[in-house]
CSV table of C-alpha atoms and ligand atoms in Angstrom, one decimal:
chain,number,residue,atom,x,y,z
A,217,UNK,CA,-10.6,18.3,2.8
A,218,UNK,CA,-7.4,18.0,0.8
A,219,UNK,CA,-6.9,21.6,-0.7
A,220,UNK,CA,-3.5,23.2,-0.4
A,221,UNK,CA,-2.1,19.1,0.0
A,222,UNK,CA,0.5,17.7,-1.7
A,223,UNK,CA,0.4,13.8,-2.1
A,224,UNK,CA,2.7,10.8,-3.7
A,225,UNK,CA,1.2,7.9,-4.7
A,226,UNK,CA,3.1,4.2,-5.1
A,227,UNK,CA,1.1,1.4,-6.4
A,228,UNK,CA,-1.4,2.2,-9.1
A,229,UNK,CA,-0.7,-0.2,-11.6
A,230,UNK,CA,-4.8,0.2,-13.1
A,231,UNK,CA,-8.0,1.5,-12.6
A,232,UNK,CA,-8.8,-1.5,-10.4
A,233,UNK,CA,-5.8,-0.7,-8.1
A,234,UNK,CA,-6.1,0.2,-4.3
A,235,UNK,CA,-3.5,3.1,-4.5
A,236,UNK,CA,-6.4,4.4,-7.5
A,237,UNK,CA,-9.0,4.4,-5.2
A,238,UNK,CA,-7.1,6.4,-2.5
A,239,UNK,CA,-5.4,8.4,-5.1
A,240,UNK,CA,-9.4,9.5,-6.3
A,241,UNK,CA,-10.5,10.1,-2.5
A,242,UNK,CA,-7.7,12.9,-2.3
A,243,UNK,CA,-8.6,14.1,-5.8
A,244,UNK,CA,-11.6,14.9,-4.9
A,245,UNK,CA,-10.7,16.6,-2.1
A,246,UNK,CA,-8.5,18.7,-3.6
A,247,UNK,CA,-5.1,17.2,-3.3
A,248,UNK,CA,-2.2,17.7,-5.7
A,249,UNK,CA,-0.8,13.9,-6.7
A,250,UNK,CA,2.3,13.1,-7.8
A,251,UNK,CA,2.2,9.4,-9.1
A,252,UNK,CA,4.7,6.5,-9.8
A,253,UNK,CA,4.9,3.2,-11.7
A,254,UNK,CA,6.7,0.0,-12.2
A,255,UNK,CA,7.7,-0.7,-16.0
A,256,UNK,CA,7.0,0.2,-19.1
A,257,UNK,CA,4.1,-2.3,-19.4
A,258,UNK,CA,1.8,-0.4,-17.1
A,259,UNK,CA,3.1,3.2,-17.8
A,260,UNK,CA,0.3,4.4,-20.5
A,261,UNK,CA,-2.6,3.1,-17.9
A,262,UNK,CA,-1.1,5.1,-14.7
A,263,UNK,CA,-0.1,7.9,-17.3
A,264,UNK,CA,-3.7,8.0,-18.4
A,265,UNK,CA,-5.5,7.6,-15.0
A,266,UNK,CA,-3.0,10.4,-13.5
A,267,UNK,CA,-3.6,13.2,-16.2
A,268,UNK,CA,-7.6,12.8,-15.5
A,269,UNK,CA,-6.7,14.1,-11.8
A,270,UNK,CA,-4.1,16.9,-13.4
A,271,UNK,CA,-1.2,15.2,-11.6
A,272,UNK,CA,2.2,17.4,-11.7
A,273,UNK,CA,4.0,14.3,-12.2
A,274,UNK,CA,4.3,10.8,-13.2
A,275,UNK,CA,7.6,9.1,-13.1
A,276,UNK,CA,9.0,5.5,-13.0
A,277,UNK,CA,10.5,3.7,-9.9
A,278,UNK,CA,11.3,0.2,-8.6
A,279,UNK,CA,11.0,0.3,-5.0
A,280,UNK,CA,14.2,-2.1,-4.7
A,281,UNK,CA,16.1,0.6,-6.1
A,282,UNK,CA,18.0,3.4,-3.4
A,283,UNK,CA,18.7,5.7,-6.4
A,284,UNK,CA,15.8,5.8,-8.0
A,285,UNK,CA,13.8,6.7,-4.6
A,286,UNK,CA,16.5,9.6,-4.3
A,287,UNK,CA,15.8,10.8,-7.8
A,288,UNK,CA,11.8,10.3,-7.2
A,289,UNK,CA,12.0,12.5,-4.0
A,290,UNK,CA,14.3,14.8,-5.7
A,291,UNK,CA,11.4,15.1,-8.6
A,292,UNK,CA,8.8,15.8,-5.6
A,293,UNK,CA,10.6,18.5,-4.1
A,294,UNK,CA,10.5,20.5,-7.8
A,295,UNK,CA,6.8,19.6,-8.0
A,296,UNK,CA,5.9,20.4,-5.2
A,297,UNK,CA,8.6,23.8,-3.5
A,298,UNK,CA,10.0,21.2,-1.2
A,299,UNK,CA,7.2,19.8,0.8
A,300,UNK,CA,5.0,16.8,1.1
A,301,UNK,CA,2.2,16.4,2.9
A,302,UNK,CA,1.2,12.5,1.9
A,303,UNK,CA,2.8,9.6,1.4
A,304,UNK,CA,0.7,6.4,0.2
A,305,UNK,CA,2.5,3.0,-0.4
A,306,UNK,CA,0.6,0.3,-1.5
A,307,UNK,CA,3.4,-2.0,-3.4
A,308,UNK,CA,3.6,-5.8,-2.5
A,309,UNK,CA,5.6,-8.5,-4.2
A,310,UNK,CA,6.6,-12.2,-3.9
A,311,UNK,CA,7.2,-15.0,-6.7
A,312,UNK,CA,3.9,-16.4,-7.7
A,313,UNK,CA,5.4,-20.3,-7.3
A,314,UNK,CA,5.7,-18.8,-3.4
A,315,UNK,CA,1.9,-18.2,-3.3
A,316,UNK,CA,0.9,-21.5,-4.3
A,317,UNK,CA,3.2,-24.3,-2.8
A,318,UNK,CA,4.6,-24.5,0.7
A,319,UNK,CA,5.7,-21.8,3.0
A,320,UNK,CA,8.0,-23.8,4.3
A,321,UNK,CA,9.7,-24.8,0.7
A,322,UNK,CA,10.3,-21.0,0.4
A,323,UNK,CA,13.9,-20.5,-0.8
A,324,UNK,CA,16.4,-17.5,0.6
A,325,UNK,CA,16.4,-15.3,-2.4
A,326,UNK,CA,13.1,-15.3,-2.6
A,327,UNK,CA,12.7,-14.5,1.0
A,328,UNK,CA,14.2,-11.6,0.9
A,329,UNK,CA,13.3,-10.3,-2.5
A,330,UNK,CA,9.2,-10.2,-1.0
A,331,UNK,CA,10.3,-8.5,2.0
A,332,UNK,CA,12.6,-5.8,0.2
A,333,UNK,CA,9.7,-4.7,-2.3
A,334,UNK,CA,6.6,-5.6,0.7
A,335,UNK,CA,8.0,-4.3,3.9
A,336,UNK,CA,11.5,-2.1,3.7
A,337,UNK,CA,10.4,-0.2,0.6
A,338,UNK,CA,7.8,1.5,3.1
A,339,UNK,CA,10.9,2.3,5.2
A,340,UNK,CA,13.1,3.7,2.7
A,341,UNK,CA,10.4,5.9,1.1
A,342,UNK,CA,9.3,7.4,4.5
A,343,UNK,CA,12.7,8.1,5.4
A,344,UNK,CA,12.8,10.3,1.8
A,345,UNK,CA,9.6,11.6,2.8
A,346,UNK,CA,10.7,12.4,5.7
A,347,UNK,CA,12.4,16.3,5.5
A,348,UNK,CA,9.8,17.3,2.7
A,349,UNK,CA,7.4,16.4,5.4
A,350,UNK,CA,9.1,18.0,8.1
A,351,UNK,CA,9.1,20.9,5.5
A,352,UNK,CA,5.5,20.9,5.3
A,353,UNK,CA,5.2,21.0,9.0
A,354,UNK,CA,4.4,17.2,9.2
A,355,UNK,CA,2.3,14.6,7.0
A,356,UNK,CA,0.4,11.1,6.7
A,357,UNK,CA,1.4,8.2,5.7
A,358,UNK,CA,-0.2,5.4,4.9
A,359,UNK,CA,0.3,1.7,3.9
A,360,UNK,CA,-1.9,-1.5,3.3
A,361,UNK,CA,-1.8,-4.4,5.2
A,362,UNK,CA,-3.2,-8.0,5.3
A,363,UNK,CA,-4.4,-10.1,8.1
A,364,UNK,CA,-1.9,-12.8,6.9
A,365,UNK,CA,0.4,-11.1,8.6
A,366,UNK,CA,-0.7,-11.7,12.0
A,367,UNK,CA,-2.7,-15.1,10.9
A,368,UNK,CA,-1.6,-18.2,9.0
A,369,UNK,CA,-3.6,-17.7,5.9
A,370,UNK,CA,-3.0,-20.5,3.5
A,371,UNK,CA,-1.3,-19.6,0.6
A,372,UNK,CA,0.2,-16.1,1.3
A,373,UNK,CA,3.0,-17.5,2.7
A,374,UNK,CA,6.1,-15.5,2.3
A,375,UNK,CA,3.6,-12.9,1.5
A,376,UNK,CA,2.1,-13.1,5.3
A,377,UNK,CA,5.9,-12.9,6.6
A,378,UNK,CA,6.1,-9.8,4.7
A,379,UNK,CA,3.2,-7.7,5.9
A,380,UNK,CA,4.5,-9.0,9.7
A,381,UNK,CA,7.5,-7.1,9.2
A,382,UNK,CA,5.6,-4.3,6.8
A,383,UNK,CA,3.6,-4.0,10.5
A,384,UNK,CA,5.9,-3.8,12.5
A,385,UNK,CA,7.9,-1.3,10.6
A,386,UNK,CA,4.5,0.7,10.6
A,387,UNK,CA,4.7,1.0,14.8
A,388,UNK,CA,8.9,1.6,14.7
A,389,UNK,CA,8.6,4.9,11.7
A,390,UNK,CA,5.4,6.0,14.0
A,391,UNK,CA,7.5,6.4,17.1
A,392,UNK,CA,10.5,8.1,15.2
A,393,UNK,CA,8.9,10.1,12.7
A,394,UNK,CA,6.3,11.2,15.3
A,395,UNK,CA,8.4,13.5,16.7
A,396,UNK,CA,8.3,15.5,13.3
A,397,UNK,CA,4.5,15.7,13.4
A,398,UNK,CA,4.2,12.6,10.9
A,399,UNK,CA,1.8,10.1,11.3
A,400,UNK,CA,2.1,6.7,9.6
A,401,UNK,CA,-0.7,4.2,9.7
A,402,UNK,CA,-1.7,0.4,7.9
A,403,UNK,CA,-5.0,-0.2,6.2
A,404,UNK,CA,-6.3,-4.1,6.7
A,405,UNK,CA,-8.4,-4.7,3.5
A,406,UNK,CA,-10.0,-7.9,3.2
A,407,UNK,CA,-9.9,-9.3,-0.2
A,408,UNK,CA,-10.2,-6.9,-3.1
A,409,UNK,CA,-10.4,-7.6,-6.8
A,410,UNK,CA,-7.3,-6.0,-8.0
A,411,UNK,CA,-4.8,-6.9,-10.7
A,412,UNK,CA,-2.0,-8.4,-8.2
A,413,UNK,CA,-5.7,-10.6,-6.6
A,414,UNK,CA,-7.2,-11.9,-9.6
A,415,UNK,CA,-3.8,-14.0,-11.0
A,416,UNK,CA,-4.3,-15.9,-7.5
A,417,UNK,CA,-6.1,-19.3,-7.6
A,418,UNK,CA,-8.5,-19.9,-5.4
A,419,UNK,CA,-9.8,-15.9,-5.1
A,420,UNK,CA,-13.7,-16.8,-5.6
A,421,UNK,CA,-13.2,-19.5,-2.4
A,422,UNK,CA,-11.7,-16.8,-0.3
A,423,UNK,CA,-14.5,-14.6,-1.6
A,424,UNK,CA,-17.1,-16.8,-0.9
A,425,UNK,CA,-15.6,-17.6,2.7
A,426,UNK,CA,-16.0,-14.2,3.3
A,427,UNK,CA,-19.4,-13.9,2.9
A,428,UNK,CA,-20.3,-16.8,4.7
A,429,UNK,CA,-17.7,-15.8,7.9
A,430,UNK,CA,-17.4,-12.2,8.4
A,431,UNK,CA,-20.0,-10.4,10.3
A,432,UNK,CA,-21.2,-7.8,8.0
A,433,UNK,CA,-21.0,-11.2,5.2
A,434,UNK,CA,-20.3,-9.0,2.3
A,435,UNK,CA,-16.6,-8.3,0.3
A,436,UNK,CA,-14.9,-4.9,0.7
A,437,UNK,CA,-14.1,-3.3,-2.5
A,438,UNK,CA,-11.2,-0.4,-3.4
A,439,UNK,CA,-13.3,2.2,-2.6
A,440,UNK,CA,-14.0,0.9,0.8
A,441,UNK,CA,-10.4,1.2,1.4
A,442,UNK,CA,-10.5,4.6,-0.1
A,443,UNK,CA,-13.2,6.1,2.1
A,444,UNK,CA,-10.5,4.5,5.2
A,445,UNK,CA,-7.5,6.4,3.6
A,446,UNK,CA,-9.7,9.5,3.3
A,447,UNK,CA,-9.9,9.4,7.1
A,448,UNK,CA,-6.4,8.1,7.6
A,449,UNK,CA,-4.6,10.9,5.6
A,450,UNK,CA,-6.9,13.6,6.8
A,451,UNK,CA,-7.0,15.9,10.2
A,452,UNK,CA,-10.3,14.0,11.3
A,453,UNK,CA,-6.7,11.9,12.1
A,454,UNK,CA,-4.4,13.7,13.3
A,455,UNK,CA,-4.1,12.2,16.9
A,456,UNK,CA,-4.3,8.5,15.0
A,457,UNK,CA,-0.7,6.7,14.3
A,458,UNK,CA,1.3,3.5,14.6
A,459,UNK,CA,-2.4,1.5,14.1
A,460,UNK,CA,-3.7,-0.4,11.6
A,461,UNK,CA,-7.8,0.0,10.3
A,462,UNK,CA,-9.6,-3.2,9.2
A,463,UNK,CA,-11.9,-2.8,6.1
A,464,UNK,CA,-12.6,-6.3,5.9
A,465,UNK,CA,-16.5,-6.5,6.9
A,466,UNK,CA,-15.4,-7.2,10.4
A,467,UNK,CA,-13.6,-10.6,9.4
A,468,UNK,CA,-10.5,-10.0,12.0
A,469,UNK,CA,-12.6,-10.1,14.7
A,470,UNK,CA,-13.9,-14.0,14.6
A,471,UNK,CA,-12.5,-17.4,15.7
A,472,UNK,CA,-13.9,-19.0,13.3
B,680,NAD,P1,-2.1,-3.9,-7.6
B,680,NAD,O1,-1.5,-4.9,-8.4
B,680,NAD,O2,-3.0,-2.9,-8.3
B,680,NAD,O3,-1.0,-3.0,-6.8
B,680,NAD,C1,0.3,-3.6,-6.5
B,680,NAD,C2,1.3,-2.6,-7.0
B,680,NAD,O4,2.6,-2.9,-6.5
B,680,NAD,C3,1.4,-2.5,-8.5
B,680,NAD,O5,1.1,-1.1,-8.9
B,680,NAD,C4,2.8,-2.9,-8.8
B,680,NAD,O6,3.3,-2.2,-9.9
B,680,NAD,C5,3.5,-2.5,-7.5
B,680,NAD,N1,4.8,-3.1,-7.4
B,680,NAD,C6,5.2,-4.4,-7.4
B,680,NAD,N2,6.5,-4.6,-7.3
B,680,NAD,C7,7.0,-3.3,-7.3
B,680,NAD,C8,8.4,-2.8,-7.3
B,680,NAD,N3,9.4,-3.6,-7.2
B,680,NAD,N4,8.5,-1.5,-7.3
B,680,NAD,C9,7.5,-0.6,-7.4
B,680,NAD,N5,6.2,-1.1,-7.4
B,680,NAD,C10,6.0,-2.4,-7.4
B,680,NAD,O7,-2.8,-4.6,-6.4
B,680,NAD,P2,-3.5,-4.1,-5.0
B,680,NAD,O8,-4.3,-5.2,-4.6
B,680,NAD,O9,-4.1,-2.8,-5.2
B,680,NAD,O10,-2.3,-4.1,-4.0
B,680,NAD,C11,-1.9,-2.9,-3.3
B,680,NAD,C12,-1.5,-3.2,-1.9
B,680,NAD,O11,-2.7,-3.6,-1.2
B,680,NAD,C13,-0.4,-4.3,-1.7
B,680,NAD,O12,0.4,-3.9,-0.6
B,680,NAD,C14,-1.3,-5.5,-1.3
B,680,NAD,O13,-0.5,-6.4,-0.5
B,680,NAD,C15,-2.3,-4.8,-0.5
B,680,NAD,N6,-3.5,-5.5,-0.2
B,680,NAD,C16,-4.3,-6.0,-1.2
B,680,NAD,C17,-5.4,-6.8,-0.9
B,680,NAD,C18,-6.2,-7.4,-2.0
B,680,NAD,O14,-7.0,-8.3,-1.7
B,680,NAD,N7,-6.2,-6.9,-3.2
B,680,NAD,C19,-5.8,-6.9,0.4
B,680,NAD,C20,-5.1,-6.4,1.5
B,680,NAD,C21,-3.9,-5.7,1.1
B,681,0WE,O1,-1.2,-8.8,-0.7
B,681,0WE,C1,-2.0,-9.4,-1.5
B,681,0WE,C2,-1.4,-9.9,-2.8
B,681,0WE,C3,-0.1,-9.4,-3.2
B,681,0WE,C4,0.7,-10.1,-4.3
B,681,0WE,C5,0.0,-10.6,-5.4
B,681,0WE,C6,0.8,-11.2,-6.4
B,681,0WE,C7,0.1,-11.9,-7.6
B,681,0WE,C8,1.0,-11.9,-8.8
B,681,0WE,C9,2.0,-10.2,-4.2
B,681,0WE,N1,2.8,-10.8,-5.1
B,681,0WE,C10,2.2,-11.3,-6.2
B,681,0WE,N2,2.9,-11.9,-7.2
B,681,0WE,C11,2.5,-12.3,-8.4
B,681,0WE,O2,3.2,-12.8,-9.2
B,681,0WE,N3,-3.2,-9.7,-1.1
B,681,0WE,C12,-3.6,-9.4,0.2
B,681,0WE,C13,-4.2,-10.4,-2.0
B,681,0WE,C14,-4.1,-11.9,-1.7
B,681,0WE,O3,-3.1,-12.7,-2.2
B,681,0WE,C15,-3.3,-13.9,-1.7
B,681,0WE,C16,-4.3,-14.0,-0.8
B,681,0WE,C17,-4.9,-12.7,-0.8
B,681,0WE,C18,-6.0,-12.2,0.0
B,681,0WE,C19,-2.5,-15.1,-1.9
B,681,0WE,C20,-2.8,-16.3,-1.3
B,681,0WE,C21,-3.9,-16.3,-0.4
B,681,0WE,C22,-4.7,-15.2,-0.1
């Protein structure tokens, strides 16, 4: 499904990680994947997990950082003769003290800081993406999304202010980069077991409320959202941008 492709991945911090899931789904079709990280700490896992899908390249970069996404690009263009065919972004950020108290005790810098890595990060890296795409004849890309974006969930906070503007920014690179043949679409996981879920109290309530609430009553899990990006990415697709796909055992969908 994937052969001939040429992907980067942003996000996979372990084998538990979303972006690993997708980043699997494309191996197995076929797909070329170029990989990065954030810090040294996690470097030897993505190193690890990227060398068992013979990844071209593996290189560092903070999302909050213009010249490092300039180099990053630049290091994809080598890899890969100057085209791209997939993009998949699945970084978020905010201060865990903002994911526990009030929203509304949520201070400026902060503010900003989860909606630089969350939200404009997605914008910056499709606008590199961009002329490799347009290279390539045009390309997918993909981010992932939460329903506390568009609903007060409690807790996610500055998190939930993040993925509103992550969403919107998903519908505003859709109508510009359409015109170039690229496609750029969210993914609405429910709650997955991940490293950046797990740290947050209160997971095995939201869990448990999901089984009780949503109408298939059962959790999603990465490779749920992998089998979604599969579709996403692919040409099964390729009349499918600016929208967002819930894999959240239908939770969205009820009032209470
Ligand atoms: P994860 O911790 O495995 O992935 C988050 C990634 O963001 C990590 O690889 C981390 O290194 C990266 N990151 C953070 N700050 C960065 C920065 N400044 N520069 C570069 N990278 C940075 O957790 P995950 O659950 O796989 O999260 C991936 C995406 O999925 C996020 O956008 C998250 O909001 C979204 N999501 C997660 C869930 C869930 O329940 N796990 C549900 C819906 C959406
Ligand atoms: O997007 C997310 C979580 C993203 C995230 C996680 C962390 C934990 C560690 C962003 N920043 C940080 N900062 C840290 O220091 N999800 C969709 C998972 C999630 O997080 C929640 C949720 C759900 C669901 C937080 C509160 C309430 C629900």
């Amino acid at each position: 499904m994937f052969s001939g492709k040429r992907a980067l991945v942003l996000g996979v911090a372990n084998k538990r990680s979303i972006a690993w899931a997708i980043a699997r789904r494309l191996a197995e079709g076929g797909a070329q994947i170029a990989f990065t990280f954030q810090g040294e700490r996690i470097e030897k896992s993505v190193r690890e997990l990227a060398e068992s899908v013979s990844s071209p390249l593996v290189t560092e970069l903070d999302v909050r950082d213009d010249a490092g996404i300039d180099r990053v690009f630049g290091e994809v263009a080598d890899v890969f003769g100057g085209e791209l065919d997939i993009l998949v972004h699945s970084v978020a950020f905010a201060a865990a003290e903002d994911l526990e108290g009030r929203f509304t005790d949520t201070p400026r810098d902060r503010f900003w800081m989860a909606i630089d890595i969350s939200a404009y990060s997605l914008v910056a890296t499709a606008r590199a993406a961009e002329p490799l795409m347009e290279q390539a004849g045009g390309g997918s890309i993909v981010t992932m999304t939460y329903l506390g974006g568009e609903r007060a969930v409690p807790h996610y906070n500055v998190m939930g202010v993040a993925k509103a503007t992550l969403d919107s920014s998903v519908k505003y690179l859709a109508w510009d980069l359409g015109q170039k043949n690229i496609r750029v679409n969210a993914i609405s996981a429910g709650p997955v077991r991940t490293l950046a879920a797990r740290s947050i109290a209160g997971f095995p309530t939201m869990e448990a409320i999901v089984e009780e609430r949503a109408p298939l009553r059962r959790h999603v899990d990465a490779d749920d959202v992998g089998a979604a990006a599969e579709y996403l990415l692919g040409d099964g697709a390729k009349n499918v941008t600016g929208t967002t796909l819930y894999v959240d055992s239908g939770y969205h969908a009820m009032g209470m």
